Coordinates of C-alpha atoms in Angstrom, one line a residue:
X49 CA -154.1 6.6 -124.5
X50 CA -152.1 4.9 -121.8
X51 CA -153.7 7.8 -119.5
X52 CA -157.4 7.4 -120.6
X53 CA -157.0 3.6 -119.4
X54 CA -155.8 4.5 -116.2
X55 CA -157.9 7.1 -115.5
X56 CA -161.2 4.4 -116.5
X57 CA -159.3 2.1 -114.3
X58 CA -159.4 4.6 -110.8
X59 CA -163.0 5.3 -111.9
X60 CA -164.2 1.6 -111.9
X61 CA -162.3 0.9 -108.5
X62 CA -164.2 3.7 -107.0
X63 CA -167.5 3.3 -108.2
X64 CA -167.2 -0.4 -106.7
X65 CA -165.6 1.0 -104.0
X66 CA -168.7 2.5 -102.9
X67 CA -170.9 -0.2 -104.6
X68 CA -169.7 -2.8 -102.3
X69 CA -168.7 -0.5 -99.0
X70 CA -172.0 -0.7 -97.5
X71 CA -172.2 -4.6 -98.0
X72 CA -168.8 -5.1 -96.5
X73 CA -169.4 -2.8 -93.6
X74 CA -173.0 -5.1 -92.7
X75 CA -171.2 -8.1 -93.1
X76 CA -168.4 -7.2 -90.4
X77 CA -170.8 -5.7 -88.2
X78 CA -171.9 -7.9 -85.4
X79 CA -175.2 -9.0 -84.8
X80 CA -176.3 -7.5 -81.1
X81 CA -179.0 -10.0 -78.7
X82 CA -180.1 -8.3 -75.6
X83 CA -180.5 -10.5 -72.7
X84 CA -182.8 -9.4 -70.1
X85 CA -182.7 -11.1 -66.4
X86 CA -182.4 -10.4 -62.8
X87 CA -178.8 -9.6 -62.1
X88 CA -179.6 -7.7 -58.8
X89 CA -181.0 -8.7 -55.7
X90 CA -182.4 -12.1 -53.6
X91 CA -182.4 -13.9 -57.1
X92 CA -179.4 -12.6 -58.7
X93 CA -178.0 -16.2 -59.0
X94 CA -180.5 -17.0 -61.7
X95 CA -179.3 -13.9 -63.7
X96 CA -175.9 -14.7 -63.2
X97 CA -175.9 -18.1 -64.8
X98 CA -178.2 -17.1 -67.1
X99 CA -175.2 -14.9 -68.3
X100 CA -173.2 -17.4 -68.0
X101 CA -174.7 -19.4 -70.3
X102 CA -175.2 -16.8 -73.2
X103 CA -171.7 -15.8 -72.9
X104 CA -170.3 -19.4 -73.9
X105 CA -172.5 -19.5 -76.4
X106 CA -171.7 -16.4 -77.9
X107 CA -167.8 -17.4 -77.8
X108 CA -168.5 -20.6 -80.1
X109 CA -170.6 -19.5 -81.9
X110 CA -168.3 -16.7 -83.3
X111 CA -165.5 -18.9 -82.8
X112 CA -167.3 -21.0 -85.7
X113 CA -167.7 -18.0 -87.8
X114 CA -170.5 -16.4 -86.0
X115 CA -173.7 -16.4 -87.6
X116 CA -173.5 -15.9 -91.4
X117 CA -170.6 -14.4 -91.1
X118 CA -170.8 -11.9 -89.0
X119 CA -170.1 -11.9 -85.3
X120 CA -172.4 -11.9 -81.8
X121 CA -172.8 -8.8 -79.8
X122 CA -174.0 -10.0 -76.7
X123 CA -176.2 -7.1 -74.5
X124 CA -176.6 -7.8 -71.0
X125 CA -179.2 -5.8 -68.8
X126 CA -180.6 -6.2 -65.1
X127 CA -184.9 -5.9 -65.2
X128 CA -184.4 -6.6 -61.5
X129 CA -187.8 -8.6 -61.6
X130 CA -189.7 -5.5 -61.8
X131 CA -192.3 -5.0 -64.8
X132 CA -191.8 -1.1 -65.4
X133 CA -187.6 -1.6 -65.2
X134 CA -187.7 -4.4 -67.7
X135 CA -190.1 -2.9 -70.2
X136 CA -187.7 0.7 -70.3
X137 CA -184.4 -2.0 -70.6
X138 CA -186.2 -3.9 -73.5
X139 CA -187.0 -0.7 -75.3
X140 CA -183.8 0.5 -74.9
X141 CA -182.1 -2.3 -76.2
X142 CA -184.5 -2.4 -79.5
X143 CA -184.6 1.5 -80.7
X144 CA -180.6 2.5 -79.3
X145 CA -179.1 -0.5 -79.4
X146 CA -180.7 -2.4 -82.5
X147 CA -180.7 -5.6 -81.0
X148 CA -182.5 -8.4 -83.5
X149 CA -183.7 -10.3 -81.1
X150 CA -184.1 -10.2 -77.0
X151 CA -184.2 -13.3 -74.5
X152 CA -184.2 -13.7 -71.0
X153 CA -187.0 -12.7 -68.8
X154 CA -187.1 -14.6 -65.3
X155 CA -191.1 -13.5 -63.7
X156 CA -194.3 -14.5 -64.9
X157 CA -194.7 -11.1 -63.8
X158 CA -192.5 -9.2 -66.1
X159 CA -193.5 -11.8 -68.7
X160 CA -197.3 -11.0 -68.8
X161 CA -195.9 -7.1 -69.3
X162 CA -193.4 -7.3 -71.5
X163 CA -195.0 -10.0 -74.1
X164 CA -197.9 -7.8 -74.5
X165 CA -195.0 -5.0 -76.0
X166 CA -193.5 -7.4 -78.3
X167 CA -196.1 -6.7 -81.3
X168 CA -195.2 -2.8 -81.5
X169 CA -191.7 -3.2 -80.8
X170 CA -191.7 -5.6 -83.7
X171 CA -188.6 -7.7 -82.8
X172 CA -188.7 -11.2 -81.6
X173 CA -188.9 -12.4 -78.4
X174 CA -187.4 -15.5 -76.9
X175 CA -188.5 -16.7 -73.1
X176 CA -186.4 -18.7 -71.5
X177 CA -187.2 -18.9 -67.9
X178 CA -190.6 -17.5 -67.3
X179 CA -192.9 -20.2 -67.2
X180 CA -196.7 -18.1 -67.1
X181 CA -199.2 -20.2 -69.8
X182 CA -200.2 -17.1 -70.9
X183 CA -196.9 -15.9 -72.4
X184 CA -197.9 -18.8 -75.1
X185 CA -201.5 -18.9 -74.5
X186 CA -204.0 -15.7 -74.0
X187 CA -201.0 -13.6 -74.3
X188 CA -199.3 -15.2 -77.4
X189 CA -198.6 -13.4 -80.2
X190 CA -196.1 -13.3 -83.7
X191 CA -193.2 -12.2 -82.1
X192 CA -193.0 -14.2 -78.6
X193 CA -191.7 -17.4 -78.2
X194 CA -190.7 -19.5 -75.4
X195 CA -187.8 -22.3 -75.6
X196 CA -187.9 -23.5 -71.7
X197 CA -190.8 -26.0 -69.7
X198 CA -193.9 -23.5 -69.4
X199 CA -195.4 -23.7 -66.2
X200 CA -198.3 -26.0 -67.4
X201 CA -196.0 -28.8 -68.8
X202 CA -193.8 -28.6 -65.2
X203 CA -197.2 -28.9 -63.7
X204 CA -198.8 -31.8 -65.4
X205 CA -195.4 -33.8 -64.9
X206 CA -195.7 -32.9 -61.0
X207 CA -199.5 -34.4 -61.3
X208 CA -198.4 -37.6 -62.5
X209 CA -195.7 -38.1 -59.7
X210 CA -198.3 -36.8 -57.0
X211 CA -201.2 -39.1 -58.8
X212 CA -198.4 -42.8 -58.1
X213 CA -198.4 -41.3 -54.4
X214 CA -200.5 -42.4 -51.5
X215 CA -201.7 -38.6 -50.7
X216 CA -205.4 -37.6 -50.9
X217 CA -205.5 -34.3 -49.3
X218 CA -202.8 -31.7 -50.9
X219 CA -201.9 -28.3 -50.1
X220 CA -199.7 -25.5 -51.6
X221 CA -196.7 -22.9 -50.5
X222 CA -196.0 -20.7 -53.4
X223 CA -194.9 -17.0 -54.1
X224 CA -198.0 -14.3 -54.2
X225 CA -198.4 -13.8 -57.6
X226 CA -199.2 -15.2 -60.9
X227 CA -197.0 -18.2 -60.6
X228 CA -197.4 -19.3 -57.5
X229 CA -201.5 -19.3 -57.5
X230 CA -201.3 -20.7 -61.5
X231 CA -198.8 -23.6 -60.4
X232 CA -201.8 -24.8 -58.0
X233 CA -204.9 -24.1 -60.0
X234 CA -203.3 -25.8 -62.8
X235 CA -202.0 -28.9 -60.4
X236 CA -205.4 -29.3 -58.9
X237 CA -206.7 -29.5 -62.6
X238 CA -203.9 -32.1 -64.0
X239 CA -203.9 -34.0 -60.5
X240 CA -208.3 -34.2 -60.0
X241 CA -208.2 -35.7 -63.5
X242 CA -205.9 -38.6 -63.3
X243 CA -206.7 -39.2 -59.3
X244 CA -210.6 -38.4 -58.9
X245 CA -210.3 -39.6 -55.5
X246 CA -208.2 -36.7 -53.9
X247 CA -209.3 -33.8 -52.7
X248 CA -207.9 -30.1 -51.9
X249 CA -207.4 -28.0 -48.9
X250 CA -209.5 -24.7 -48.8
X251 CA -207.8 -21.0 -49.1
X252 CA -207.5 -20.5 -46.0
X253 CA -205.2 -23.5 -45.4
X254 CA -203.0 -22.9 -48.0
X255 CA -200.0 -20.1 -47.8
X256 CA -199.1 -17.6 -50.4
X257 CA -196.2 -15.4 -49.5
X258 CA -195.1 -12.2 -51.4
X259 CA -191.8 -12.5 -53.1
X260 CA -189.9 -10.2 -50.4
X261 CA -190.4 -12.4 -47.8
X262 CA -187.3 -13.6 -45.8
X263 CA -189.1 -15.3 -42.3
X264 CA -191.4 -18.2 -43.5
X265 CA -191.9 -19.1 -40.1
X266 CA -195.7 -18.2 -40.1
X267 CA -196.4 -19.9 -43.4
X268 CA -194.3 -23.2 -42.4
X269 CA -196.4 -23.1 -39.1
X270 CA -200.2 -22.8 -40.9
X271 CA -199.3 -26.0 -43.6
X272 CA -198.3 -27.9 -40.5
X273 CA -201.2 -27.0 -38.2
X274 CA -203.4 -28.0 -41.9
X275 CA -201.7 -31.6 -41.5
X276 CA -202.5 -32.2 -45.2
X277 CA -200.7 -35.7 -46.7
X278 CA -199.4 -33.5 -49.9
X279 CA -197.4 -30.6 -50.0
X280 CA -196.9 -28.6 -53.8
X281 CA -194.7 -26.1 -53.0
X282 CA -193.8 -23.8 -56.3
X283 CA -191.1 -21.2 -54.6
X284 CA -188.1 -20.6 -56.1
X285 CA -184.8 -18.8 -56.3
X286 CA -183.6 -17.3 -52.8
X287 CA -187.2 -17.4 -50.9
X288 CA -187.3 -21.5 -51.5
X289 CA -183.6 -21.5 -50.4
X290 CA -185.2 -19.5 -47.4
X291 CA -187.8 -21.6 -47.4
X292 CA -186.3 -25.2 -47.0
X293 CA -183.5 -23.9 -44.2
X294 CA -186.2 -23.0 -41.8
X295 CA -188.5 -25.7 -42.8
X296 CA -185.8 -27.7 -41.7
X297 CA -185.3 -26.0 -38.4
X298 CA -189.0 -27.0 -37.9
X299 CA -189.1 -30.2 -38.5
X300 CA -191.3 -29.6 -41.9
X301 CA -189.9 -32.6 -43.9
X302 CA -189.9 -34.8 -40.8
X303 CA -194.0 -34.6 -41.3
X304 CA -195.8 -37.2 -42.6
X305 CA -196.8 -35.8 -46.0
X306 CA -195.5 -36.0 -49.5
X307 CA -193.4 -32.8 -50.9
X308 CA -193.1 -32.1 -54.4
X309 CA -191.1 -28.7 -54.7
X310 CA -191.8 -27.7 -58.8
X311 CA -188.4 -25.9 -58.9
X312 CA -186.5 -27.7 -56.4
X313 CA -183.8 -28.8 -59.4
X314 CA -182.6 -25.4 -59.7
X315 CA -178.5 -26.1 -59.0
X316 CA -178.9 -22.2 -58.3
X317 CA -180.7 -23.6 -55.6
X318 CA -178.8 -27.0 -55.1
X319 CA -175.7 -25.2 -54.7
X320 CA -177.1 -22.9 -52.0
X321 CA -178.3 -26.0 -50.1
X322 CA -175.5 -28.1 -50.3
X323 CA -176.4 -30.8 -47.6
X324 CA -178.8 -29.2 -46.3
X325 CA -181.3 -29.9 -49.3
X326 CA -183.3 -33.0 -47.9
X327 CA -183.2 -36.1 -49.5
X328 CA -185.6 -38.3 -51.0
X329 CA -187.6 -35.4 -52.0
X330 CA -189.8 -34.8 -55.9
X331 CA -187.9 -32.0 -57.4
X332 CA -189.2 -30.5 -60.8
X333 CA -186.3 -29.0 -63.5
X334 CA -186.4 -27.6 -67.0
X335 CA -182.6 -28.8 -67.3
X336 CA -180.9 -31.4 -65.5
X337 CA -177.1 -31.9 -66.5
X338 CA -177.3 -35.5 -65.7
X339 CA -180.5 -36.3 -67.7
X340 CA -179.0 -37.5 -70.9
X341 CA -175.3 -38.2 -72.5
X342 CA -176.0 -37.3 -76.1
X343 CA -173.1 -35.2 -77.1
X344 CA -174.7 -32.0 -76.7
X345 CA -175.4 -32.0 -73.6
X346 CA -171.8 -33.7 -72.7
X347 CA -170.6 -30.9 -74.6
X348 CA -172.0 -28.5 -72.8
X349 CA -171.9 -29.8 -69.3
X350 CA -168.4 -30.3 -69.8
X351 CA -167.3 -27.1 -71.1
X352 CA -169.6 -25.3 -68.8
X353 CA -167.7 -27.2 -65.7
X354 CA -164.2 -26.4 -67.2
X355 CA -165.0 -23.0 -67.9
X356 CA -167.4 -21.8 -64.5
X357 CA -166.4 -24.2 -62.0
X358 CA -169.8 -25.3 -61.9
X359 CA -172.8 -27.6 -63.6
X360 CA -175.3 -26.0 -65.6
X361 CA -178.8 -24.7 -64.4
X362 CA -181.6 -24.9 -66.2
X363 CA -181.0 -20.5 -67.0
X364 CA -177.8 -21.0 -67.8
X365 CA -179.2 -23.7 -70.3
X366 CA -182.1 -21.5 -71.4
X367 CA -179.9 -18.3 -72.4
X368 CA -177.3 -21.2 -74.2
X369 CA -180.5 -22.6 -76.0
X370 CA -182.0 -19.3 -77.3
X371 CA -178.8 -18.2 -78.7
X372 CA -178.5 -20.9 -80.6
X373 CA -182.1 -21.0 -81.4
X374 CA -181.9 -17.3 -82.8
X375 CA -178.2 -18.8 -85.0
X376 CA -180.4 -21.8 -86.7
X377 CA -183.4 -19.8 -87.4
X378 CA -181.2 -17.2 -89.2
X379 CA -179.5 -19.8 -90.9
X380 CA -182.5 -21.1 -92.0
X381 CA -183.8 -17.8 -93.8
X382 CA -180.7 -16.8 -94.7
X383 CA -180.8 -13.3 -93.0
X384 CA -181.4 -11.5 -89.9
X385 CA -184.1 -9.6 -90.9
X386 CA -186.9 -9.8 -87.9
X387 CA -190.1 -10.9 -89.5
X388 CA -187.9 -13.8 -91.8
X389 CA -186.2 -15.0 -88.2
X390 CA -189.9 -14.9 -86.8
X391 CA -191.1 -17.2 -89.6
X392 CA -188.0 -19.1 -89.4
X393 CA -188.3 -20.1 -85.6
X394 CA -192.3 -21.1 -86.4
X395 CA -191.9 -25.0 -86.0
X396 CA -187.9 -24.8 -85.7
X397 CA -186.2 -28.2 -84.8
X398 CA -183.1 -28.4 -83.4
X399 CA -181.0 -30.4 -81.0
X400 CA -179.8 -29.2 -77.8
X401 CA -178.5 -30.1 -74.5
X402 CA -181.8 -30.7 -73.0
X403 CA -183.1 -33.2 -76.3
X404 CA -184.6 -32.4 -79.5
X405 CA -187.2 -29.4 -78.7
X406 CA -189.7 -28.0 -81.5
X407 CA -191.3 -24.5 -81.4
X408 CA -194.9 -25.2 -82.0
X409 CA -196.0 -22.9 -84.6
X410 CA -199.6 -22.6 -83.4
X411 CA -198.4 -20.5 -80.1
X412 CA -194.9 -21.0 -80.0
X413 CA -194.4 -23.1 -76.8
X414 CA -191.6 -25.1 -77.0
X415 CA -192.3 -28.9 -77.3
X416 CA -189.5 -30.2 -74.9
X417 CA -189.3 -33.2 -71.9
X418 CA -190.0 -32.0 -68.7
X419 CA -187.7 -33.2 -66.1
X420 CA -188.4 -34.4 -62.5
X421 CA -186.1 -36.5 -60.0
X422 CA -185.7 -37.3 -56.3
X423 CA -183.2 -35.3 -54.5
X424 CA -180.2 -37.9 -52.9
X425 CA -176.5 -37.3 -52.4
X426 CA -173.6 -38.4 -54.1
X427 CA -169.6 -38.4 -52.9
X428 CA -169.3 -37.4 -56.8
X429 CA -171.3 -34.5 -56.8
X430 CA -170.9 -31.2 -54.4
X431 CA -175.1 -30.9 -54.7
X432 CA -177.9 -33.1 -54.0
X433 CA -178.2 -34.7 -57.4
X434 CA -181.3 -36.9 -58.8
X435 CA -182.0 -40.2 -58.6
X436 CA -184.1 -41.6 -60.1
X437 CA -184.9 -39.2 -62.6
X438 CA -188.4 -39.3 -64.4
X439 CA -188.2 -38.0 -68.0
X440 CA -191.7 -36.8 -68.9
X441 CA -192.3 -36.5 -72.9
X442 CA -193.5 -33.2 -74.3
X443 CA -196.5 -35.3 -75.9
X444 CA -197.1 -36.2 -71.9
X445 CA -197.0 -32.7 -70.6
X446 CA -198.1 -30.4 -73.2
X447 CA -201.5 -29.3 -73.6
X448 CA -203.0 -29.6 -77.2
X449 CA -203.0 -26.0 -79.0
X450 CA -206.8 -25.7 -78.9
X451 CA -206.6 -25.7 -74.9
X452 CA -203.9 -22.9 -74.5
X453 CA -206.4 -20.1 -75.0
X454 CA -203.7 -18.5 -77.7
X455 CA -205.4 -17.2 -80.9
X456 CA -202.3 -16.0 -83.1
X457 CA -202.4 -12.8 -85.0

């Protein structure tokens, strides 16, 4: 008899044994992100904090427990700013990696490629640095959102500190491609409406360069000949660091004109600078580390010092913010199952270094503050820092849903 119990015994253990296998194995295994940015290249600075940034999320968040349980698997791969490379990374990451979500993307170029994808790959999409309207607007779709400033809120915040200047006559320097040519229609839009009396310089005085340029001269030379009394200039990353050196060799910011640079806060590019950043200049952010003091963004500021030997950029903030995006909106559904994260993150809340931001459900645009300050120095600070800075509401900046052109599916 003694036998026939033991015998039930070693039969239940194994049957539960491989009941509850499966379960245990999901539960240890981690849950993998792929992050997607330029790590290569004239702009690998962006990529690099970017990383940064994801990586210190990743270590509290499984220092915490992880999310439900189960750990972060963070993925990291270079789309070297090229449509083509990041569409093969992206697809990589979802069908051999099995990534539940991916975030990153840096160009308005990749993003109007890549976004398109998102629907067959079927696995969410989180933007946190390309800042193209149409990545939330006549591209939007289920699985795309975006957590950082889109290009049309930095915009309309740039209007309203050109619109409290004395300049009438404004002109543009921007990269040759989408951004640069959608950061001035959309200024020129935002600005004729709240200062009827300005006016705008024709094509052939403004200066688009492509994105491999390295000798500005010519462009610096055709704004100044234009004499305009408003400068928007929307480069970024290594060409505006390129930019501002030999626009100071040429006496550029000794003209008598107003310059508003829309992505002069970068501290990839303050750091670069160093003194020789002007001062006094209108400098547009998505993250500024010295905007607030709520203890998030202490938090993180701190720990980010302490851990890189550096203060946050806005990428570093981005990657930081869409990890922890992707944590609550699993939370929220209680599982990591795609399509319940996708609903999840539909009109998600949640507090983060940068202020409380809200994903609009209607095309998934992030409703957050968009950031703007003057560049001055500061024996405290190793970069030009801002002061003042001008804190622009999201209700300010952000264009109601029935103006973005996105008709969800």
């Amino acid at each position: 008899m003694k036998r026939w119990h033991g015998m039930w015994f070693l039969c239940v253990v194994a049957v539960l044994g491989l009941v509850m296998a499966p379960a245990i194995g999901q539960a240890s295994n981690p849950i993998k992100v792929g992050f997607v940015y330029i790590m290569s290249g004239p702009f690998a600075t962006y990529g690099q904090f970017a990383k940064q940034g994801a990586e210190m999320a990743v270590e509290e968040i499984n220092a915490a427990g992880g999310i439900m349980g189960r750990p972060v698997e963070a993925i990291f791969e270079d789309s070297t700013g090229k449509p083509d490379v990041a569409v093969r990374v992206i697809r990589r990451l979802v069908y051999q990696e099995g990534v539940a979500c991916v975030i990153g993307l840096d160009s308005s170029g990749v993003a109007n490629t890549v976004v398109p994808l998102m629907p067959e790959l079927k696995t969410p999409l989180i933007v946190t640095h390309a800042a193209t309207p149409d990545v939330t607007g006549n591209l939007c779709n289920r699985y795309t959102f975006r957590i950082s400033v889109s290009l049309d809120q930095n915009v309309k915040a740039a209007a309203l500190v050109a619109s409290e200047t004395k300049a009438k006559v404004w002109t543009t320097v921007g990269p040759d491609y989408a951004f640069g040519h959608q950061s001035w229609e959309y200024f020129q839009k935002y600005l004729k409406a709240l200062r009827p009396d300005v006016s705008f310089m024709p094509s052939d005085q403004t200066a688009f360069a492509p994105i491999k340029t390295t000798d500005f001269s010519a462009y610096i030379t055709k704004i100044m000949q234009a004499k305009p009394e408003g400068v928007l200039i929307s480069l970024w990353g290594g060409n505006l660091i390129d930019f501002v050196r030999q626009a100071s060799e040429m006496g550029f910011f000794k003209g008598n004109w107003e310059v508003l640079m829309t992505l002069g806060g970068a501290t990839e590019v303050l750091y670069a600078l160093g003194d020789k950043m002007p001062e006094g200049l209108w400098v547009g952010t998505r993250y500024w580390f010295l905007a607030n003091d709520t203890p998030q963004n202490v938090a993180f500021r701190d720990n980010y010092k302490k851990r890189y030997g550096q203060f946050p950029s806005y990428n570093a903030h981005g990657a930081y913010a869409a990890l922890y995006a992707l944590k609550a909106a699993a939370e929220k559904a209680k599982s990591v199952d795609k399509e319940a994260i996708i609903e999840a993150l539909e009109g998600l809340t949640l507090e983060l270094p940068v202020g409380t931001v809200t994903l609009r459900p209607g095309d998934h645009q992030a409703l957050t503050n968009a950031t703007w300050g003057k560049t001055a120095s500061d024996p405290n600070y190793p970069l030009r820092i801002l002061k003042p800075i001008r804190i622009f509401p999201a209700q300010t900046v952000t264009p109601p849903l029935e103006e973005t052109g996105c008709r969800m599916k």
